[in-house]
mmCIF file of C-alpha atoms and ligand atoms in Angstrom:
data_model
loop_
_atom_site.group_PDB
_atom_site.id
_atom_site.type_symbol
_atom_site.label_atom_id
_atom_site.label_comp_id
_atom_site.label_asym_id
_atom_site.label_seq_id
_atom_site.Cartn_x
_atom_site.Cartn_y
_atom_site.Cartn_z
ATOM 1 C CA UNK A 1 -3.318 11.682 -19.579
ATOM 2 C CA UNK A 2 -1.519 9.411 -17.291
ATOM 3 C CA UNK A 3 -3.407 6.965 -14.521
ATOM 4 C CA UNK A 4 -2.059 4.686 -11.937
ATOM 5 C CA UNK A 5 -3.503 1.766 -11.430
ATOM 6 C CA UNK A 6 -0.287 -0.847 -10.087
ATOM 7 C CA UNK A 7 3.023 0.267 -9.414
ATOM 8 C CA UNK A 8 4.118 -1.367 -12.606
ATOM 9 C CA UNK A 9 2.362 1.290 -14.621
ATOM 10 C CA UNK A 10 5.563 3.696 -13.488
ATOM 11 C CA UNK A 11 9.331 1.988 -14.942
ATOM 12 C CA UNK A 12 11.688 1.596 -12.228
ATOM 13 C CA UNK A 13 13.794 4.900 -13.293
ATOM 14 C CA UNK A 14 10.191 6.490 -12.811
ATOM 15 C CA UNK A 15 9.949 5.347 -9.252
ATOM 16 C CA UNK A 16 12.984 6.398 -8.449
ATOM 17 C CA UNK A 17 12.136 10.003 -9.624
ATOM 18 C CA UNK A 18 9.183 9.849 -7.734
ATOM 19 C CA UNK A 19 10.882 8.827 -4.583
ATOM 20 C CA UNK A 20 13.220 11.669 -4.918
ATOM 21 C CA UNK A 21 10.451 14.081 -5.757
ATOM 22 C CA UNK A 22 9.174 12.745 -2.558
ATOM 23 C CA UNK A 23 12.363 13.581 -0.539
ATOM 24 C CA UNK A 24 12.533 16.866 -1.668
ATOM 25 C CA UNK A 25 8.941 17.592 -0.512
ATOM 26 C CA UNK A 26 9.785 16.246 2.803
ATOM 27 C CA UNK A 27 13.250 18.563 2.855
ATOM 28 C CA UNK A 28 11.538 21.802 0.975
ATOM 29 C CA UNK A 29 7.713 21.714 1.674
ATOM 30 C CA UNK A 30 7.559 25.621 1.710
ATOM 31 C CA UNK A 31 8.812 25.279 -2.139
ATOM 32 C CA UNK A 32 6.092 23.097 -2.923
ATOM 33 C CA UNK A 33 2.713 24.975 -0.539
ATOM 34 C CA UNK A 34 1.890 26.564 -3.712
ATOM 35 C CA UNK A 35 1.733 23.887 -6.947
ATOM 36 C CA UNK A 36 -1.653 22.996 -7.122
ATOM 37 C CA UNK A 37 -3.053 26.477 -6.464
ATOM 38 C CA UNK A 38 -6.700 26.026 -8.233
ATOM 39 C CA UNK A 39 -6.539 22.386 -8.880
ATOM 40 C CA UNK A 40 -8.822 19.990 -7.054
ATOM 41 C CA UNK A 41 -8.711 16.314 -5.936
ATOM 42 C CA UNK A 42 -12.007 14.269 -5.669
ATOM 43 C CA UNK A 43 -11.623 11.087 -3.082
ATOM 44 C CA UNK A 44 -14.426 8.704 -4.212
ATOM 45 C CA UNK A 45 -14.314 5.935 -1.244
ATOM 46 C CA UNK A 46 -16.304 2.818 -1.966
ATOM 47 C CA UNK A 47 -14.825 1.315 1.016
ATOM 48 C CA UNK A 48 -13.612 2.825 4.745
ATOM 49 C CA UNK A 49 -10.344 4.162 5.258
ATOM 50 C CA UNK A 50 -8.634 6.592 7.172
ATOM 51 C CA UNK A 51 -5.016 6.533 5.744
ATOM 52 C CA UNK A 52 -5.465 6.590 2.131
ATOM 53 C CA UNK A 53 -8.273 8.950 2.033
ATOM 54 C CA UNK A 54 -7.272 11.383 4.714
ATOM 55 C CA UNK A 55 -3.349 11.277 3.604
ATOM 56 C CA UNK A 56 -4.352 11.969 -0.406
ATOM 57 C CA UNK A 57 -6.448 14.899 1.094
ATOM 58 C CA UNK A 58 -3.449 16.303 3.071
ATOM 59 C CA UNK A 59 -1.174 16.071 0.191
ATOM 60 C CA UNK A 60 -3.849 18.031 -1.963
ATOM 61 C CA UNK A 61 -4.066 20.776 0.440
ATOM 62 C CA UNK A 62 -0.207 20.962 1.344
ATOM 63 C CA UNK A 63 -0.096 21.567 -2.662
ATOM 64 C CA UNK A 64 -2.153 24.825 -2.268
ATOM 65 C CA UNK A 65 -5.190 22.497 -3.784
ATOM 66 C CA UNK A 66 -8.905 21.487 -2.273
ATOM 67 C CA UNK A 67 -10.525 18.460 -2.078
ATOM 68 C CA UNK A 68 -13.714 17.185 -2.978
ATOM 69 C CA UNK A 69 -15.339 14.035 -2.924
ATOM 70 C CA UNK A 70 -17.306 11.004 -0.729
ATOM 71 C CA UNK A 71 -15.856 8.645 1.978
ATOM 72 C CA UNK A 72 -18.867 5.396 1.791
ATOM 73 C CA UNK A 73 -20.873 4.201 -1.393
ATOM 74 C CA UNK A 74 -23.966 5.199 1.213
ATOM 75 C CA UNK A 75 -23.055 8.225 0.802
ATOM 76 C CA UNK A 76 -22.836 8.685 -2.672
ATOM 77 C CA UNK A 77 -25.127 7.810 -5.488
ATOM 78 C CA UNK A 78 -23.898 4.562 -5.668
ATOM 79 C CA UNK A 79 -26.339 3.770 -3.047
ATOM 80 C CA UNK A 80 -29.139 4.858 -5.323
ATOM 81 C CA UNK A 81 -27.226 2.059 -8.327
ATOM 82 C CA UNK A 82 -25.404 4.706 -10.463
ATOM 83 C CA UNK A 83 -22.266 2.562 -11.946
ATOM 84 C CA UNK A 84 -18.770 3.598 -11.149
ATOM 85 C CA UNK A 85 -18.340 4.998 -15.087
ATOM 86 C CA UNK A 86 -21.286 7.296 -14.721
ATOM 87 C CA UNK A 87 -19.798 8.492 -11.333
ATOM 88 C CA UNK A 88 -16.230 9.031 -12.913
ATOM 89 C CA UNK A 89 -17.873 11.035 -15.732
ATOM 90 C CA UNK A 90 -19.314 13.465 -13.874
ATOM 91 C CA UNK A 91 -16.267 14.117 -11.604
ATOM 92 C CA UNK A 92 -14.050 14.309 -13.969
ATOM 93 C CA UNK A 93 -16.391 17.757 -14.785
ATOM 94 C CA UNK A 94 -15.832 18.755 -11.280
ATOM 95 C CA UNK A 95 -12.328 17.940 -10.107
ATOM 96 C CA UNK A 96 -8.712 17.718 -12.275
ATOM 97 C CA UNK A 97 -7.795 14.673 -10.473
ATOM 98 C CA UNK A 98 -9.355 11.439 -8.625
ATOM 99 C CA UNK A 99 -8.634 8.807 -5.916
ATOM 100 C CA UNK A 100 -11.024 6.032 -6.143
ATOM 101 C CA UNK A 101 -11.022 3.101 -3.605
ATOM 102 C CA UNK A 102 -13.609 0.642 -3.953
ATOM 103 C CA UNK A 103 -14.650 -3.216 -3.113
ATOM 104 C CA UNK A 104 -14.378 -4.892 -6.197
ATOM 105 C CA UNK A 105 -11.130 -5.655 -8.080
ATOM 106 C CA UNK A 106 -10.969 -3.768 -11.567
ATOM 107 C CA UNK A 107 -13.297 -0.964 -10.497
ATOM 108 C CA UNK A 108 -10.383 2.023 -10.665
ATOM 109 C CA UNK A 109 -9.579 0.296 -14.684
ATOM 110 C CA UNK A 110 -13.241 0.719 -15.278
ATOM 111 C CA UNK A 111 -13.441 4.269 -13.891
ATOM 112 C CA UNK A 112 -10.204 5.012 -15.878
ATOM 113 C CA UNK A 113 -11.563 3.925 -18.952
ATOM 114 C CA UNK A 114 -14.432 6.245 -18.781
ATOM 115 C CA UNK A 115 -12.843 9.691 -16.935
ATOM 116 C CA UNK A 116 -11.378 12.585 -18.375
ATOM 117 C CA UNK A 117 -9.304 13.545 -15.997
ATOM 118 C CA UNK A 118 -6.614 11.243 -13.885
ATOM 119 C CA UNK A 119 -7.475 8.479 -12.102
ATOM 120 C CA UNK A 120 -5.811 6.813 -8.892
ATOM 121 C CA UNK A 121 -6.864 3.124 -7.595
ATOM 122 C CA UNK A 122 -6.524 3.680 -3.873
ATOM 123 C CA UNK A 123 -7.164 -0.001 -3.537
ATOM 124 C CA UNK A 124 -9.600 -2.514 -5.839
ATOM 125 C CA UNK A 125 -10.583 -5.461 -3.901
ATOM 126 C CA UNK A 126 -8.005 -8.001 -2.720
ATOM 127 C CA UNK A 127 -5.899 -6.792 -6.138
ATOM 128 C CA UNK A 128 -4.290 -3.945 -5.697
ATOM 129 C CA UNK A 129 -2.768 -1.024 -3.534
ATOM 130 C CA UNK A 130 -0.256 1.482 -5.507
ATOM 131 C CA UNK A 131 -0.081 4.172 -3.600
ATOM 132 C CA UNK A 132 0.566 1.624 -0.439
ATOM 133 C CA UNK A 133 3.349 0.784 -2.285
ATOM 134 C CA UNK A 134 4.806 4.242 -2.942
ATOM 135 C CA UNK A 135 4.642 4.935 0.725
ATOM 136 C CA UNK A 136 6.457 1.369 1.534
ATOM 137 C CA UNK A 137 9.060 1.673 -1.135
ATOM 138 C CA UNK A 138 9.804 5.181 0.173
ATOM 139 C CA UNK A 139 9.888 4.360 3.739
ATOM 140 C CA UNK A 140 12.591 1.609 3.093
ATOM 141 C CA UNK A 141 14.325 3.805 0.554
ATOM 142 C CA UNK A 142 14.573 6.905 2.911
ATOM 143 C CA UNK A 143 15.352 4.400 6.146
ATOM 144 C CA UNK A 144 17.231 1.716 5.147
ATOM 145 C CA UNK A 145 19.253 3.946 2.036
ATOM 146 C CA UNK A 146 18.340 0.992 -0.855
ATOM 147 C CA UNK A 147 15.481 -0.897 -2.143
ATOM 148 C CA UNK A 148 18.422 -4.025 -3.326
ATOM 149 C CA UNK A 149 19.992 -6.707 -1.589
ATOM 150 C CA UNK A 150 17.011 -7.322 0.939
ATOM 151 C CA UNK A 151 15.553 -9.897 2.410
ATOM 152 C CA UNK A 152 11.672 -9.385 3.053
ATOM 153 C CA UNK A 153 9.397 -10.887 5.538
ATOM 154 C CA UNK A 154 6.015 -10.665 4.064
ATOM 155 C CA UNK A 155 3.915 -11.832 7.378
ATOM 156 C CA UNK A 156 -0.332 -12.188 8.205
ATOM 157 C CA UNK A 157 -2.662 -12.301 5.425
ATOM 158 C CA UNK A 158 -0.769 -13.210 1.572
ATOM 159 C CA UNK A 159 -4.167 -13.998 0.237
ATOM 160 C CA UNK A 160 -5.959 -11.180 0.356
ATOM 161 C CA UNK A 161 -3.727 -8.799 1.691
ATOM 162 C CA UNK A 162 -3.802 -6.780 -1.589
ATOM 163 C CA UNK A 163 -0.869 -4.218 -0.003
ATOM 164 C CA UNK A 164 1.446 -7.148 -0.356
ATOM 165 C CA UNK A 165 0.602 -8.382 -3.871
ATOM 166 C CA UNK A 166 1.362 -4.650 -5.053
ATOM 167 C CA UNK A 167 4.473 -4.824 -3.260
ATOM 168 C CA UNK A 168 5.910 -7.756 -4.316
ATOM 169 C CA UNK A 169 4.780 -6.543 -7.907
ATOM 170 C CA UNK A 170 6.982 -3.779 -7.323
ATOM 171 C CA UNK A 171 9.804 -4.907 -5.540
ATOM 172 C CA UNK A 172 11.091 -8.082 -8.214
ATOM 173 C CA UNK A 173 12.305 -5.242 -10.300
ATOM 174 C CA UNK A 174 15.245 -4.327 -7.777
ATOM 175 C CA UNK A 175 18.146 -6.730 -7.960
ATOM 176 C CA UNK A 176 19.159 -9.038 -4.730
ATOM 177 C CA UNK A 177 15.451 -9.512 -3.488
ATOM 178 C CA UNK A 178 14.136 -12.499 -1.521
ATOM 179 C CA UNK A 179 11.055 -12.951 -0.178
ATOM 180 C CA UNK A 180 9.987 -15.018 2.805
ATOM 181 C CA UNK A 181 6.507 -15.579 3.004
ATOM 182 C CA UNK A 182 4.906 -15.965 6.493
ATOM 183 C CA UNK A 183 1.434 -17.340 6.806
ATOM 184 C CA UNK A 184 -0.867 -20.189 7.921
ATOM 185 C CA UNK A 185 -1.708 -22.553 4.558
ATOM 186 C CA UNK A 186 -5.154 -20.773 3.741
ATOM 187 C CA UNK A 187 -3.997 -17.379 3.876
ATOM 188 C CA UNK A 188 -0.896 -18.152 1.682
ATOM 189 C CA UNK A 189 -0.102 -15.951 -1.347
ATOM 190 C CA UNK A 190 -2.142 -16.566 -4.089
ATOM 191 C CA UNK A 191 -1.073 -18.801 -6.815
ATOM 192 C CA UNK A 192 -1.010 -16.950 -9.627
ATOM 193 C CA UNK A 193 1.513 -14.942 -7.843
ATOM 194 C CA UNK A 194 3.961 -17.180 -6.931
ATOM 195 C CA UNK A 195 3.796 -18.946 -10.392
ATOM 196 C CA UNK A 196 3.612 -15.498 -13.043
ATOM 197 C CA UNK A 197 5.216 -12.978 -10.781
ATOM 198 C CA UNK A 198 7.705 -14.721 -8.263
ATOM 199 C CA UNK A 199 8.583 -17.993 -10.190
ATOM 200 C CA UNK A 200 8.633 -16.564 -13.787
ATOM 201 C CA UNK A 201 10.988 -13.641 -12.819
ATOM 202 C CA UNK A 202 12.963 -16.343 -10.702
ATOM 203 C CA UNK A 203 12.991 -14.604 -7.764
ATOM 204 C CA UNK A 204 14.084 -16.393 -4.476
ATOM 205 C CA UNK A 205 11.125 -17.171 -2.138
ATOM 206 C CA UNK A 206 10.588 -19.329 0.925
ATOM 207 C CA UNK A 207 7.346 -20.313 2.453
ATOM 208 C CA UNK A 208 6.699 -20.356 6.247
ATOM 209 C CA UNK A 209 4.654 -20.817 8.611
ATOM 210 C CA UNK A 210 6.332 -19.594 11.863
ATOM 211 C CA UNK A 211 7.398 -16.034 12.276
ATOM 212 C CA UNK A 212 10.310 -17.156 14.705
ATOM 213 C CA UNK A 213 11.248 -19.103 12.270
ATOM 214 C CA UNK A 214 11.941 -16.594 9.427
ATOM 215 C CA UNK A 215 12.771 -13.398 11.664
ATOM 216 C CA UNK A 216 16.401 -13.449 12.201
ATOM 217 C CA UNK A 217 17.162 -13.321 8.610
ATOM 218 C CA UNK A 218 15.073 -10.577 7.422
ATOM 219 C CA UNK A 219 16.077 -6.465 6.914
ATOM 220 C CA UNK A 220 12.373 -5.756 6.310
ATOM 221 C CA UNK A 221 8.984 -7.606 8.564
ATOM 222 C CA UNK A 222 5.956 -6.179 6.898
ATOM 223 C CA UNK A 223 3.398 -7.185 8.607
ATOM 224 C CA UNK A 224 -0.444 -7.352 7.200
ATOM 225 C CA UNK A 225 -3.934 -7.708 9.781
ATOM 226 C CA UNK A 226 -6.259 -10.448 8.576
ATOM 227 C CA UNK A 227 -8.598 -9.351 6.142
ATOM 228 C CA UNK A 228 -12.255 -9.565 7.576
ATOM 229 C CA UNK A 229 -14.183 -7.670 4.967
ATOM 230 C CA UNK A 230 -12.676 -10.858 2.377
ATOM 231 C CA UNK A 231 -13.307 -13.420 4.257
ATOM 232 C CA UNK A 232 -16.631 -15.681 3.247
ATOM 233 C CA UNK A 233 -17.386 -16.542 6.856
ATOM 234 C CA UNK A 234 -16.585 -15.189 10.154
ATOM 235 C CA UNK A 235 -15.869 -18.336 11.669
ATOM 236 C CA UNK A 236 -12.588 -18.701 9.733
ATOM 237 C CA UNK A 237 -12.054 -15.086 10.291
ATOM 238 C CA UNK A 238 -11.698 -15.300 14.101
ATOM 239 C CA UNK A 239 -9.887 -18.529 13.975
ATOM 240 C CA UNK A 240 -6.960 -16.831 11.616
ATOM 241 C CA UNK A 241 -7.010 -12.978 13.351
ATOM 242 C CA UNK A 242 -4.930 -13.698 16.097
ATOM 243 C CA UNK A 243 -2.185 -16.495 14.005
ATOM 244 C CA UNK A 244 0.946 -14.040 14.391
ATOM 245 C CA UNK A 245 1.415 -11.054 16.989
ATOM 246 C CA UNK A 246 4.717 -9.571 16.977
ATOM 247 C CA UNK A 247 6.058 -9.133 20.411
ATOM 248 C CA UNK A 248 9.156 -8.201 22.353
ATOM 249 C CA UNK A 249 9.903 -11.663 22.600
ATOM 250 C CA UNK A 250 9.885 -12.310 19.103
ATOM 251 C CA UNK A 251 11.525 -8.854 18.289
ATOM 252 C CA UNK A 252 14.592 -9.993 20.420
ATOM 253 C CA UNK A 253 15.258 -13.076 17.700
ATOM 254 C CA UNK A 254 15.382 -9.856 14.753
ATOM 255 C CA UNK A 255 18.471 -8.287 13.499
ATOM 256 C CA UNK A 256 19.607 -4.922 15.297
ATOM 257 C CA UNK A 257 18.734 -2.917 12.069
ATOM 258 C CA UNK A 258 15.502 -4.763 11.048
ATOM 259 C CA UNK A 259 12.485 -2.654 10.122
ATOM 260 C CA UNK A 260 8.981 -3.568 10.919
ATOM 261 C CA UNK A 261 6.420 -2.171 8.541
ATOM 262 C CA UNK A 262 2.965 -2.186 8.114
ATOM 263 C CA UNK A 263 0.239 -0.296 6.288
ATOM 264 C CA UNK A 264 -1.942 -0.097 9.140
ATOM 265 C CA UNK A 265 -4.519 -0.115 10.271
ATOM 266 C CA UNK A 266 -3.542 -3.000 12.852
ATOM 267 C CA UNK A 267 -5.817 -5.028 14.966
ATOM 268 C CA UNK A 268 -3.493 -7.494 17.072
ATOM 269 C CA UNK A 269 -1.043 -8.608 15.003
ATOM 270 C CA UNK A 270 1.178 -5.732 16.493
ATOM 271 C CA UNK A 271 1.598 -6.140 19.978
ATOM 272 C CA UNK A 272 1.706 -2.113 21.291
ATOM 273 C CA UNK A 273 4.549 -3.086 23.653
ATOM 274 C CA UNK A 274 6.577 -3.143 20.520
ATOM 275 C CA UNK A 275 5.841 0.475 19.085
ATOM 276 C CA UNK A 276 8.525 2.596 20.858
ATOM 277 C CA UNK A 277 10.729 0.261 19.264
ATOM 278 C CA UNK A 278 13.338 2.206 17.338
ATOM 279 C CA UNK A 279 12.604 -0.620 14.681
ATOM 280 C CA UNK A 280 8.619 -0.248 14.492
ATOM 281 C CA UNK A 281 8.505 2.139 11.757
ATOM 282 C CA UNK A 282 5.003 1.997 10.822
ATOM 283 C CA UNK A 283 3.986 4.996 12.075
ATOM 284 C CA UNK A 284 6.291 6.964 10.478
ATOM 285 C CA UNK A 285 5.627 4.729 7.359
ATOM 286 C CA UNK A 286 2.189 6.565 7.396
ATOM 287 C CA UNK A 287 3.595 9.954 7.305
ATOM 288 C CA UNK A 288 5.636 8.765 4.214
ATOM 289 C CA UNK A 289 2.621 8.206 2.432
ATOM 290 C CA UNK A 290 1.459 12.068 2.791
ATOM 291 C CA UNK A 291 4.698 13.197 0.694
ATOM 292 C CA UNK A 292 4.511 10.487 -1.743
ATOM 293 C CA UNK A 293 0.997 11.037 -2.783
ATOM 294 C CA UNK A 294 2.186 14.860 -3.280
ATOM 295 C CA UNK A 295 4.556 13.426 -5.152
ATOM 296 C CA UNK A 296 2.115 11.806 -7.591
ATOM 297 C CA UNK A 297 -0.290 14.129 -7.735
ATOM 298 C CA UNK A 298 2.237 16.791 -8.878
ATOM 299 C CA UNK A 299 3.653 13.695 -11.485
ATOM 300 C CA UNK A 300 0.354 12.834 -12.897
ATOM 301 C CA UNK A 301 -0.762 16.520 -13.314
ATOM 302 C CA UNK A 302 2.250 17.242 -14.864
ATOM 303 C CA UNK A 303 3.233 20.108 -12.648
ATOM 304 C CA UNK A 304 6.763 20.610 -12.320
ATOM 305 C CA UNK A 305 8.471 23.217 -9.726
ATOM 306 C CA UNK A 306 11.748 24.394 -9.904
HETATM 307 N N1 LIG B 1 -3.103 1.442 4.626
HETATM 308 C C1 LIG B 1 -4.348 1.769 4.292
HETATM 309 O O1 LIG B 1 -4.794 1.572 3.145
HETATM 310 O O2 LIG B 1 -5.087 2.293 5.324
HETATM 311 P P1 LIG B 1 -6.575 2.787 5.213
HETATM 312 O O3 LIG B 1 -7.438 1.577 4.945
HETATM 313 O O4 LIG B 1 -6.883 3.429 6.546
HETATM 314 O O5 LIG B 1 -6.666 3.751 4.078
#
């Protein structure tokens, strides 16, 4: 029985069969409305979202599955203080596979420890966010044609913006990457980051604080909102939201084939004037992220369909 937990727990030739599993399903979904006939999918949300939640519960259903599960700990038993292991125990008696988002970082490893059947991490705390990072990497695999030889803006909230830590995880594996890290000095990327991950795999990396500054260099701007539900006060919350907002004006310093991403949901730091933009992609970065998780769920069931 297979889990994921970060995108390193899948090699890189692993990704990229995943990504083309993911292609496929976009190209042939008829071929695919069937695979899961009889399996089900519990989504055990700690923690709002409408993305992960709602997109893993599309891709179950597209498969042919259903879908069970809870969307807040208040409305679960976790508001009555049953632990995440009992919880995982007694899904794993009513579902074949689980999503699990939830507040604190480590609480899908715990949950994994314990469950019998698969277990996702749709997002633990400011740590991680694998299945973000399946929909990113496919959305600049399937739009740009490589995930080499890029330079990446990584722009907003490095600190506890825990979409970026998974992707930067994920992308020092692919040869010609270079990172340029946009944010104000307290929201920078944490430290053990740039030291074990970035600096001991000696991957290139500037730090920046002005997005006009880094723009015209970069193939790929993902951009990340401020993370209120981190933050110990909301004093320093509302004097960091509104740092960086992308805007026509600073769109017109980006390359011609530049891609903006980002996981959404946004507050400001995406101006809307920008989103017919034939760059903005993060829209259809969100669609990406239905065919990927069909793509995992068929991988870590262990379905295959010819
Ligand atoms: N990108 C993402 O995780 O969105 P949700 O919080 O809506 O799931």
């Amino acid at each position: 029985m297979r889990h994921l937990m970060s995108p390193m727990d899948f090699s890189v030739e692993e990704l990229d069969e995943l990504l083309s599993l993911a292609n496929d399903i976009e190209n042939n979904p008829a071929k695919y409305a069937h695979a899961c006939a009889g399996k089900k999918l519990a989504t055990c949300f700690y923690e709002p979202s409408t993305r992960t939640r709602l997109s893993f519960e599309a891709a179950m259903l597209n498969l042919g599955g259903n879908v069970l599960g809870f969307h807040s700990a208040d409305s679960s038993s976790a508001a009555k203080g049953e632990s995440v292991s009992d919880t995982i125990r007694v899904i794993s008696s009513y579902a074949d596979i689980c999503a699990i988002r939830h507040p604190k970082e480590g609480a899908a490893l715990v949950a994994s420890q314990k469950s019998g059947i698969p277990v996702i991490n749709a997002g633990d705390g400011g740590h991680q966010h694998p299945t973000q990072t399946l929909t990113d990497l496919l959305t600049i695999y399937s739009l740009k044609g490589r995930l080499n030889n890029l330079k990446i803006g990584l722009c907003g909230d490095l600190k506890f913006g825990r979409t970026v830590h998974s992707l930067i995880h994920a992308l020092i594996r692919y040869p010609g990457i270079e990172f340029v890290l946009v944010s104000p000095e307290e929201l920078r990327v944490p430290s053990y980051i740039r030291t074990d991950v970035l600096d001991a795999h000696q991957i290139p990396y500037h730090e920046m604080e002005k997005l006009e500054d880094a723009i015209g260099d970069l193939d790929i701007l993902y951009m990340t909102r401020v993370q209120r539900e981190r933050f110990f006060n909301e004093e320093d919350y509302v004097r960091m939201k509104d740092f960086y907002i992308l805007d026509k004006a600073k769109m017109t310093l980006a390359k011609e084939d530049m891609l903006v991403l980002h996981p959404l949901p946004r507050v400001n730091e995406i101006s809307v004037e920008i989103d017919d933009d034939p760059r903005a992609v993060y829209f259809k970065q969100a669609q990406y992220g239905v065919y990927v998780r069909m793509a995992l769920i068929l991988t870590l069931l262990g379905i295959q369909v010819d």
